């Protein structure tokens, strides 16, 4: 498969380089003006495009007064042309940089202080279940030091492939009303939470008495002259890719301040130029303040959306200001160093990470090796994997295939959907768990679980998932309505039970919605037998808790019945 690499100077001079599998042709350059992106970097990206690890990659670089843009891509059935100046990419968590600038601009305008608590910007006497959450400061949100969970516990998506799209302001306020847990700041950065910048963006909208997107456009994007940075998709938004397949775009609802922006390469390069020479913009103070290190982490310090890493070559040191992100089908990197007036943007519409490319260029280091594309995922036959597996720790795991989708269920947990990453290799939707199936001479005879840096093996006990057949019984609409509601499984995981014409539906945090049916009074299960639950009632006949059986382990959930804000 051939691919196209196009290089465009900022002034508009266009060079096109057509590659084939057997004879690459280099673009002509004058010796007096070498390329700002070395042949080693270009070859690394080109190999990644050629082998399918990347789809399109757009690179913009600044070195002093010189600026160049480079576009790499392929022509195939998934993309009609490589990226160009008009193409839009998902920015993911780089959106937090813009939210941080809006925060600093609001402070400069006297509308807030970084030490202001969350509760200051919510309705008076907001009903926090844990009042410490109201004491979280804006600075703690902006530097990922608030101790909020990784994602909302009441995230019950209509579409699991676009999980945040329907998350609305009332959901965010309900979460704050019911969430329990410390609001104290952390000494070091431990884990990323989409809630931090998402909540911050929502509060900034309240500060400006408008929607967050409108406040960001008026106060940050327009003054910086960024006409193609927005939260809308538009016809120029490239398709996202992951492991050789097109994946849906992600949208973030009320949490858009965390990851919702789309942008073109020229606009992102112009944004970095504003950061290198902030005296050229009315937002000079906000740009400088947003990148000041305010909190410490294990490898970096943190400004408001920016990471700041101290670099050294043995003779001198300098701060490298950067941010990177990966969404379901996009990867991005922005970074700059003021000591040399250098900056780089790398945007890709595949999930393959591009941060190492940007870091290496800024640090005058050799590029990383070209990424390797996954083997043909179509060679995975899902029917090879179902069954009961004995984990080395003594527990059992269940692998199922339903509607041509593979899932894994561990004891005490709900089933997790598995997506193919390579031959016999899968990962869970959360990205925190991987599974490699092991083969004997003929069949799959075990698996290895990869989580938290550890690998745990399991042997296959049976080639069918265990299931206890249950016969459904009739229930009334009133009985179903009486048990519907939200329940707390733990601080990070909630359940939602809803009444439907056919019975009840059950959904867990960031999980699929599935039908459950009654097989005895107050006893319900699903068609696969993955979930067995019993409603336990108090003396007044109200549901006091739910007892769940999940892959051989018991859990309990309590109803959430505080009044919503």
Coordinates of C-alpha atoms in Angstrom, one line a residue:
X1 CA 0.0 0.0 0.0
X2 CA 1.5 3.3 -1.0
X3 CA 1.3 6.4 1.2
X4 CA 1.7 10.1 0.8
X5 CA 3.9 12.5 2.8
X6 CA 3.3 16.2 2.1
X7 CA 5.4 19.0 3.6
X8 CA 4.2 22.6 3.7
X9 CA 6.1 25.7 4.7
X10 CA 4.3 28.2 6.9
X11 CA 4.5 30.7 4.0
X12 CA 2.5 28.3 1.9
X13 CA 5.2 26.7 -0.2
X14 CA 4.0 23.1 -0.9
X15 CA 6.2 20.1 -1.4
X16 CA 4.7 16.7 -2.1
X17 CA 6.6 13.4 -1.8
X18 CA 5.0 10.3 -3.2
X19 CA 6.3 7.1 -1.7
X20 CA 5.9 3.5 -3.0
X21 CA 6.9 0.3 -1.2
X22 CA 10.0 0.0 -3.4
X23 CA 11.3 3.5 -4.2
X24 CA 10.9 6.4 -1.8
X25 CA 11.6 9.9 -3.3
X26 CA 12.8 12.7 -1.1
X27 CA 11.7 16.4 -1.4
X28 CA 14.3 18.8 -2.6
X29 CA 15.8 21.3 -0.2
X30 CA 18.5 23.8 -0.3
X31 CA 21.6 23.0 1.8
X32 CA 21.4 26.4 3.4
X33 CA 18.0 25.7 4.9
X34 CA 17.8 22.2 6.3
X35 CA 14.4 20.7 7.3
X36 CA 13.2 21.5 10.8
X37 CA 12.1 17.9 11.0
X38 CA 15.0 15.6 10.3
X39 CA 15.0 12.7 7.9
X40 CA 15.2 10.4 10.9
X41 CA 11.9 11.7 12.3
X42 CA 10.2 11.7 9.0
X43 CA 11.3 8.1 8.3
X44 CA 10.0 7.0 11.7
X45 CA 6.6 8.5 11.0
X46 CA 6.5 7.2 7.4
X47 CA 7.2 3.7 8.6
X48 CA 4.4 3.9 11.1
X49 CA 2.0 5.1 8.4
X50 CA 3.2 2.4 6.0
X51 CA 2.7 -0.5 8.4
X52 CA -0.7 0.8 9.6
X53 CA 0.2 1.9 13.1
X54 CA -0.6 5.5 12.2
X55 CA -3.4 6.8 9.9
X56 CA -2.6 10.4 9.3
X57 CA 0.0 12.4 11.3
X58 CA 0.3 16.2 11.2
X59 CA 3.5 17.8 12.6
X60 CA 4.1 21.5 13.1
X61 CA 7.5 22.8 14.3
X62 CA 8.9 26.2 15.3
X63 CA 12.5 27.0 15.7
X64 CA 13.2 30.6 16.3
X65 CA 11.7 32.5 13.4
X66 CA 11.2 29.4 11.2
X67 CA 8.0 27.4 11.1
X68 CA 7.2 24.3 9.1
X69 CA 4.2 21.9 8.8
X70 CA 4.4 18.3 7.6
X71 CA 1.6 15.9 6.8
X72 CA 1.9 12.2 6.6
X73 CA -0.9 9.8 5.5
X74 CA -2.2 7.1 3.3
X75 CA -4.8 6.5 0.7
X76 CA -7.1 3.5 1.4
X77 CA -10.7 2.6 2.0
X78 CA -10.9 4.4 5.4
X79 CA -9.6 7.8 4.4
X80 CA -10.0 9.6 1.1
X81 CA -6.9 11.8 1.5
X82 CA -4.1 12.5 4.0
X83 CA -4.6 15.3 6.5
X84 CA -4.1 19.0 5.5
X85 CA -4.4 22.5 6.9
X86 CA -8.1 22.2 7.2
X87 CA -8.2 18.8 8.9
X88 CA -9.5 18.6 12.5
X89 CA -8.2 16.3 15.2
X90 CA -9.5 15.5 18.6
X91 CA -7.2 17.2 21.2
X92 CA -8.3 15.0 24.2
X93 CA -6.8 16.1 27.5
X94 CA -4.8 18.9 25.8
X95 CA -8.2 20.7 26.2
X96 CA -7.2 21.2 29.8
X97 CA -4.5 23.6 28.8
X98 CA -7.2 25.9 27.4
X99 CA -9.3 25.5 30.5
X100 CA -6.3 26.5 32.6
X101 CA -5.8 29.6 30.6
X102 CA -9.5 30.5 31.0
X103 CA -9.0 30.0 34.8
X104 CA -6.0 32.4 34.9
X105 CA -7.8 35.0 32.8
X106 CA -10.8 34.9 35.2
X107 CA -8.4 35.5 38.1
X108 CA -6.7 38.4 36.3
X109 CA -10.2 39.9 35.7
X110 CA -10.8 39.6 39.4
X111 CA -13.7 37.1 39.1
X112 CA -12.1 34.5 41.3
X113 CA -9.1 33.4 43.3
X114 CA -7.2 30.1 42.7
X115 CA -7.8 29.2 46.4
X116 CA -11.6 29.6 46.1
X117 CA -13.5 26.4 47.0
X118 CA -15.9 24.6 44.7
X119 CA -18.8 25.4 47.0
X120 CA -18.4 29.1 46.3
X121 CA -19.7 28.6 42.8
X122 CA -22.6 26.3 43.5
X123 CA -26.1 27.2 44.9
X124 CA -26.2 28.2 48.5
X125 CA -26.5 25.3 51.0
X126 CA -25.7 22.8 48.2
X127 CA -26.4 19.3 49.7
X128 CA -23.0 17.7 49.7
X129 CA -23.0 14.2 51.2
X130 CA -19.4 14.9 52.2
X131 CA -18.8 18.6 52.9
X132 CA -15.1 18.2 52.3
X133 CA -15.8 18.0 48.6
X134 CA -17.1 21.5 48.7
X135 CA -13.7 22.6 50.0
X136 CA -11.8 21.4 47.0
X137 CA -10.1 24.5 45.5
X138 CA -10.0 25.6 41.9
X139 CA -6.2 25.2 41.9
X140 CA -6.6 21.6 43.1
X141 CA -8.9 20.9 40.2
X142 CA -6.6 22.5 37.7
X143 CA -3.5 20.6 38.9
X144 CA -5.1 17.1 39.2
X145 CA -4.8 17.2 43.0
X146 CA -8.4 17.1 44.1
X147 CA -8.7 13.3 44.9
X148 CA -11.9 13.1 42.8
X149 CA -12.3 9.6 41.2
X150 CA -11.0 8.8 37.7
X151 CA -14.5 9.1 36.2
X152 CA -18.0 9.9 37.5
X153 CA -19.5 7.1 39.5
X154 CA -22.9 8.0 37.9
X155 CA -21.6 7.6 34.4
X156 CA -24.2 5.4 32.7
X157 CA -23.7 6.0 29.0
X158 CA -26.3 5.4 26.4
X159 CA -23.5 4.5 24.0
X160 CA -20.5 2.8 25.6
X161 CA -18.4 3.7 22.5
X162 CA -19.0 7.4 23.3
X163 CA -19.3 7.2 27.0
X164 CA -19.2 10.8 28.2
X165 CA -21.5 12.3 25.4
X166 CA -24.7 12.4 27.4
X167 CA -23.2 13.4 30.8
X168 CA -25.1 16.6 31.7
X169 CA -24.8 19.3 34.3
X170 CA -27.6 17.7 36.4
X171 CA -25.5 14.5 36.5
X172 CA -22.5 16.4 37.6
X173 CA -24.4 18.1 40.4
X174 CA -26.0 14.8 41.5
X175 CA -22.5 13.3 41.7
X176 CA -21.3 16.1 44.0
X177 CA -24.4 15.7 46.1
X178 CA -23.9 11.9 46.6
X179 CA -20.2 11.4 46.3
X180 CA -18.3 10.5 49.5
X181 CA -14.6 10.8 50.0
X182 CA -11.9 13.2 51.0
X183 CA -11.6 16.6 49.4
X184 CA -8.1 17.2 50.7
X185 CA -5.3 17.9 48.3
X186 CA -2.6 15.4 47.5
X187 CA 1.1 16.0 48.0
X188 CA 2.0 14.3 44.6
X189 CA 0.1 13.6 41.4
X190 CA -1.2 10.0 41.6
X191 CA -3.8 9.5 39.0
X192 CA -5.7 11.4 36.3
X193 CA -9.4 12.3 36.8
X194 CA -11.5 13.6 33.9
X195 CA -13.7 15.1 36.7
X196 CA -11.1 17.7 37.7
X197 CA -10.9 19.8 34.5
X198 CA -14.5 18.8 33.6
X199 CA -15.8 20.3 36.8
X200 CA -13.5 23.2 36.6
X201 CA -14.8 24.1 33.1
X202 CA -18.4 23.9 34.3
X203 CA -17.6 26.2 37.2
X204 CA -15.9 28.7 34.9
X205 CA -19.0 28.8 32.8
X206 CA -20.9 29.7 36.0
X207 CA -18.4 32.4 36.8
X208 CA -19.0 34.0 33.4
X209 CA -22.7 33.3 33.6
X210 CA -22.7 31.4 30.3
X211 CA -21.9 28.0 28.9
X212 CA -18.3 26.9 29.3
X213 CA -17.8 26.6 25.5
X214 CA -19.0 30.2 25.0
X215 CA -16.8 31.5 27.8
X216 CA -13.7 29.8 26.4
X217 CA -14.4 31.0 22.9
X218 CA -14.9 34.6 24.0
X219 CA -12.1 34.9 26.5
X220 CA -9.4 32.6 25.1
X221 CA -9.9 31.3 21.6
X222 CA -11.0 34.5 19.9
X223 CA -8.3 36.7 21.5
X224 CA -5.7 34.2 20.4
X225 CA -7.1 34.1 16.8
X226 CA -7.8 30.4 16.9
X227 CA -10.7 30.1 14.5
X228 CA -10.6 26.3 14.1
X229 CA -10.4 25.2 17.7
X230 CA -13.9 24.3 18.9
X231 CA -16.1 21.6 20.4
X232 CA -18.0 20.9 17.2
X233 CA -17.2 18.0 14.8
X234 CA -17.7 19.4 11.4
X235 CA -17.0 17.9 8.0
X236 CA -13.2 18.3 8.4
X237 CA -12.9 16.2 11.5
X238 CA -10.9 13.1 10.5
X239 CA -12.1 9.6 11.4
X240 CA -10.4 8.1 14.4
X241 CA -8.6 4.7 14.2
X242 CA -7.6 2.1 16.8
X243 CA -5.9 -1.2 16.0
X244 CA -6.7 -1.0 12.3
X245 CA -10.4 -0.1 12.7
X246 CA -12.4 3.1 12.6
X247 CA -13.8 4.1 16.0
X248 CA -16.4 6.6 17.1
X249 CA -15.5 10.2 18.0
X250 CA -15.7 11.0 21.7
X251 CA -17.8 13.9 23.1
X252 CA -17.7 15.0 26.7
X253 CA -21.0 16.8 27.6
X254 CA -20.6 18.9 30.7
X255 CA -17.1 17.6 31.1
X256 CA -15.9 19.2 27.9
X257 CA -13.3 21.3 29.7
X258 CA -11.4 18.1 30.3
X259 CA -11.1 16.7 26.8
X260 CA -13.7 18.0 24.3
X261 CA -11.8 20.2 21.8
X262 CA -11.0 19.6 18.1
X263 CA -8.3 21.6 16.3
X264 CA -6.4 22.0 13.1
X265 CA -2.6 21.9 12.9
X266 CA -2.1 25.6 11.8
X267 CA -4.2 26.8 14.8
X268 CA -2.3 24.7 17.3
X269 CA 1.0 25.9 15.9
X270 CA -0.2 29.5 16.2
X271 CA -1.2 28.7 19.8
X272 CA 2.3 27.6 20.6
X273 CA 3.8 30.7 18.9
X274 CA 1.6 32.7 21.3
X275 CA 3.1 30.8 24.2
X276 CA 6.7 31.4 22.9
X277 CA 6.1 35.1 22.3
X278 CA 3.2 36.0 24.6
X279 CA 3.9 39.7 24.3
X280 CA 2.1 39.6 21.0
X281 CA -1.3 38.8 22.5
X282 CA -3.6 40.5 25.0
X283 CA -3.6 37.2 27.0
X284 CA 0.1 37.5 27.9
X285 CA -0.4 37.4 31.6
X286 CA -2.8 34.5 31.4
X287 CA -0.5 32.4 29.2
X288 CA 2.5 33.0 31.5
X289 CA 0.6 32.3 34.7
X290 CA -1.0 29.1 33.4
X291 CA 2.3 27.4 32.8
X292 CA 3.9 28.3 36.2
X293 CA 4.7 25.1 38.2
X294 CA 2.3 25.0 41.1
X295 CA 2.1 21.3 42.2
X296 CA 4.6 18.5 42.3
X297 CA 4.3 15.0 40.7
X298 CA 6.6 12.0 40.4
X299 CA 8.3 13.1 37.1
X300 CA 6.8 16.6 36.4
X301 CA 5.5 19.7 38.0
X302 CA 2.1 20.9 37.1
X303 CA 0.7 24.2 36.0
X304 CA -2.9 24.8 35.0
X305 CA -3.2 22.1 32.4
X306 CA 0.5 22.1 31.5
X307 CA 3.1 19.6 32.6
X308 CA 6.5 21.2 33.3
X309 CA 9.6 18.9 33.2
X310 CA 13.1 20.1 34.1
X311 CA 15.5 19.0 31.5
X312 CA 19.3 19.1 31.5
X313 CA 22.1 18.4 29.1
X314 CA 24.8 18.3 31.8
X315 CA 25.8 21.9 31.2
X316 CA 22.5 23.7 31.5
X317 CA 18.9 23.0 32.4
X318 CA 15.6 24.3 31.1
X319 CA 11.9 23.8 31.6
X320 CA 10.1 21.7 29.0
X321 CA 6.4 22.6 28.9
X322 CA 4.2 20.0 27.4
X323 CA 0.9 18.1 27.3
X324 CA -0.1 14.8 25.6
X325 CA -3.3 12.9 25.2
X326 CA -4.9 9.8 23.7
X327 CA -8.6 9.3 23.1
X328 CA -10.3 6.3 21.5
X329 CA -9.0 7.1 18.1
X330 CA -6.6 10.1 18.3
X331 CA -3.3 10.9 19.9
X332 CA -1.8 14.4 20.3
X333 CA 1.2 16.2 21.7
X334 CA 2.1 19.9 22.2
X335 CA 5.3 21.2 23.8
X336 CA 7.7 24.1 23.8
X337 CA 10.9 25.4 25.4
X338 CA 11.5 29.1 25.6
X339 CA 15.3 28.9 26.0
X340 CA 15.6 28.1 22.3
X341 CA 12.2 29.4 21.2
X342 CA 11.3 25.9 19.9
X343 CA 7.9 24.2 19.8
X344 CA 6.3 21.2 18.3
X345 CA 2.7 19.9 17.6
X346 CA 2.1 16.3 16.7
X347 CA -1.5 15.3 15.9
X348 CA -2.6 11.8 14.8
X349 CA -6.0 10.3 14.0
X350 CA -5.0 6.8 15.4
X351 CA -4.7 5.8 19.0
X352 CA -0.9 5.1 18.7
X353 CA 0.9 7.4 21.1
X354 CA 2.9 10.3 19.6
X355 CA 4.2 11.9 22.8
X356 CA 7.6 10.2 22.4
X357 CA 8.1 11.9 19.1
X358 CA 7.4 15.3 20.5
X359 CA 9.6 14.8 23.5
X360 CA 12.5 13.5 21.5
X361 CA 12.4 16.5 19.1
X362 CA 12.3 19.1 21.8
X363 CA 15.1 17.4 23.7
X364 CA 17.4 17.1 20.6
X365 CA 17.2 13.3 20.9
X366 CA 16.9 10.6 18.3
X367 CA 13.4 9.7 17.4
X368 CA 11.9 6.6 19.0
X369 CA 11.6 3.4 16.9
X370 CA 8.7 3.3 14.5
X371 CA 5.6 1.7 16.1
X372 CA 4.5 -1.7 15.0
X373 CA 1.1 -2.3 13.7
X374 CA -1.1 -5.0 15.2
X375 CA -1.4 -8.3 13.4
X376 CA -4.6 -8.8 11.4
X377 CA -7.2 -8.8 14.1
X378 CA -9.6 -10.6 11.8
X379 CA -7.7 -13.8 12.4
X380 CA -9.1 -13.8 16.0
X381 CA -12.0 -16.2 16.2
X382 CA -14.0 -15.2 19.2
X383 CA -15.5 -18.7 19.6
X384 CA -11.9 -19.9 20.5
X385 CA -11.9 -18.1 23.9
X386 CA -15.1 -18.7 26.0
X387 CA -15.1 -20.8 29.1
X388 CA -14.2 -21.0 32.8
X389 CA -10.6 -20.2 33.7
X390 CA -8.9 -21.1 37.0
X391 CA -6.7 -18.1 38.1
X392 CA -3.4 -18.9 39.9
X393 CA -4.7 -17.0 43.0
X394 CA -7.5 -19.7 43.3
X395 CA -10.4 -17.6 41.9
X396 CA -12.2 -18.3 38.7
X397 CA -12.8 -16.0 35.7
X398 CA -15.5 -16.3 33.0
X399 CA -15.1 -15.5 29.4
X400 CA -18.2 -15.1 27.2
X401 CA -19.1 -14.3 23.7
X402 CA -22.4 -12.4 23.2
X403 CA -23.6 -10.7 20.0
X404 CA -20.1 -11.1 18.6
X405 CA -18.5 -9.4 21.5
X406 CA -16.0 -10.9 24.0
X407 CA -16.2 -10.2 27.7
X408 CA -14.3 -11.2 30.8
X409 CA -15.8 -11.4 34.3
X410 CA -13.7 -11.6 37.4
X411 CA -15.0 -12.6 40.8
X412 CA -17.0 -9.8 42.4
X413 CA -17.0 -7.7 39.2
X414 CA -19.3 -7.0 36.3
X415 CA -18.4 -8.3 32.9
X416 CA -15.8 -6.2 31.0
X417 CA -16.0 -5.9 27.3
X418 CA -12.7 -7.0 25.6
X419 CA -11.4 -5.4 22.4
X420 CA -8.9 -7.0 20.1
X421 CA -5.4 -5.4 20.0
X422 CA -3.4 -8.2 18.3
X423 CA -3.5 -11.9 17.7
X424 CA -5.0 -13.5 20.9
X425 CA -4.4 -10.2 22.7
X426 CA -7.3 -8.0 24.1
X427 CA -7.8 -5.1 26.4
X428 CA -10.7 -3.9 28.5
X429 CA -12.6 -0.7 27.7
X430 CA -11.0 1.0 30.7
X431 CA -7.6 0.4 29.3
X432 CA -6.4 -0.8 32.7
X433 CA -6.7 -4.5 32.0
X434 CA -5.2 -6.6 29.3
X435 CA -5.7 -10.3 28.4
X436 CA -3.5 -12.6 26.4
X437 CA -4.9 -16.0 25.6
X438 CA -2.4 -18.8 25.5
X439 CA -2.6 -21.7 23.1
X440 CA -1.6 -25.4 23.3
X441 CA -1.1 -27.6 20.3
X442 CA -4.7 -27.1 19.0
X443 CA -6.8 -24.9 21.3
X444 CA -6.6 -22.1 23.8
X445 CA -5.7 -23.6 27.1
X446 CA -5.2 -20.5 29.4
X447 CA -4.8 -16.8 29.6
X448 CA -2.7 -14.2 31.3
X449 CA -4.2 -11.1 32.9
X450 CA -2.1 -7.9 32.7
X451 CA -3.0 -5.2 35.2
X452 CA -1.0 -2.7 37.3
X453 CA 2.3 -4.0 36.0
X454 CA 1.5 -7.5 37.1
X455 CA 0.8 -10.7 35.1
X456 CA -1.4 -13.4 36.5
X457 CA -2.0 -16.7 34.7
X458 CA -5.1 -18.8 34.5
X459 CA -5.7 -22.3 33.1
X460 CA -8.8 -23.1 31.1
X461 CA -11.2 -25.5 33.0
X462 CA -14.0 -25.7 30.4
X463 CA -14.8 -24.5 26.9
X464 CA -18.2 -23.1 27.9
X465 CA -19.1 -20.3 30.3
X466 CA -21.1 -21.7 33.2
X467 CA -24.7 -20.7 33.3
X468 CA -27.6 -21.6 35.6
X469 CA -30.9 -21.6 33.6
X470 CA -33.6 -19.5 35.2
X471 CA -37.3 -19.4 34.1
X472 CA -38.7 -15.8 34.1
X473 CA -41.9 -15.0 36.1
X474 CA -44.3 -12.1 35.6
X475 CA -43.9 -8.9 37.6
X476 CA -46.1 -5.8 37.8
X477 CA -45.1 -2.3 36.6
X478 CA -45.6 -1.1 40.2
X479 CA -43.2 -3.7 41.5
X480 CA -40.6 -2.8 39.0
X481 CA -41.0 1.0 39.6
X482 CA -40.5 0.4 43.3
X483 CA -37.0 -1.0 43.0
X484 CA -35.8 1.4 40.2
X485 CA -33.2 3.9 41.2
X486 CA -29.4 4.4 41.8
X487 CA -27.4 2.3 44.2
X488 CA -23.9 2.7 45.6
X489 CA -21.7 -0.3 45.2
X490 CA -18.6 1.5 46.4
X491 CA -17.3 5.0 46.1
X492 CA -16.2 4.6 42.5
X493 CA -19.0 2.3 41.3
X494 CA -22.7 2.9 41.3
X495 CA -25.6 0.9 39.8
X496 CA -28.7 2.2 38.0
X497 CA -31.8 0.0 37.8
X498 CA -34.6 1.3 35.5
X499 CA -38.0 0.0 34.7
X500 CA -38.8 -1.0 31.2
X501 CA -41.8 -2.5 29.4
X502 CA -40.1 -5.9 29.4
X503 CA -38.8 -5.8 33.0
X504 CA -35.8 -4.1 34.5
X505 CA -32.5 -2.9 33.1
X506 CA -29.2 -2.8 35.1
X507 CA -26.2 -0.7 34.3
X508 CA -23.0 -0.1 36.3
X509 CA -20.5 2.8 36.1
X510 CA -19.1 3.1 32.6
X511 CA -20.7 -0.3 31.7
X512 CA -23.3 -1.6 29.3
X513 CA -27.0 -1.5 30.0
X514 CA -28.5 -5.0 30.1
X515 CA -31.9 -6.5 30.7
X516 CA -32.6 -8.4 33.8
X517 CA -35.7 -10.5 34.6
X518 CA -37.4 -11.8 37.7
X519 CA -37.1 -15.6 38.3
X520 CA -38.5 -15.4 41.9
X521 CA -39.9 -12.7 44.1
X522 CA -37.2 -9.9 44.4
X523 CA -34.7 -12.1 42.6
X524 CA -33.4 -11.1 39.2
X525 CA -30.8 -12.3 36.7
X526 CA -29.7 -11.6 33.1
X527 CA -29.8 -13.9 30.1
X528 CA -26.2 -14.9 30.5
X529 CA -26.3 -15.5 34.2
X530 CA -23.5 -13.0 34.7
X531 CA -25.5 -11.1 37.4
X532 CA -27.7 -12.5 40.1
X533 CA -29.3 -10.0 42.4
X534 CA -31.7 -10.0 45.3
X535 CA -33.6 -7.0 46.7
X536 CA -33.5 -7.0 50.5
X537 CA -36.2 -4.9 52.2
X538 CA -36.6 -3.2 55.5
X539 CA -39.6 -3.4 57.9
X540 CA -41.6 -0.9 55.8
X541 CA -41.1 -2.9 52.7
X542 CA -38.6 -0.5 51.1
X543 CA -35.4 -1.8 49.4
X544 CA -32.7 -1.5 52.0
X545 CA -29.9 -3.0 49.9
X546 CA -29.1 -5.2 47.0
X547 CA -27.2 -8.5 47.4
X548 CA -25.3 -9.4 44.2
X549 CA -23.6 -12.6 43.1
X550 CA -20.9 -11.8 40.5
X551 CA -18.9 -14.7 39.2
X552 CA -19.0 -16.6 42.5
X553 CA -18.3 -13.6 44.8
X554 CA -20.9 -11.5 46.7
X555 CA -21.3 -7.8 46.7
X556 CA -23.8 -5.4 48.2
X557 CA -25.2 -2.1 47.1
X558 CA -27.2 0.5 49.1
X559 CA -29.8 2.9 47.6
X560 CA -29.1 6.5 47.0
X561 CA -32.0 8.4 48.3
X562 CA -30.8 11.9 49.2
X563 CA -32.8 14.7 47.5
X564 CA -31.1 15.8 44.3
X565 CA -29.9 19.4 44.0

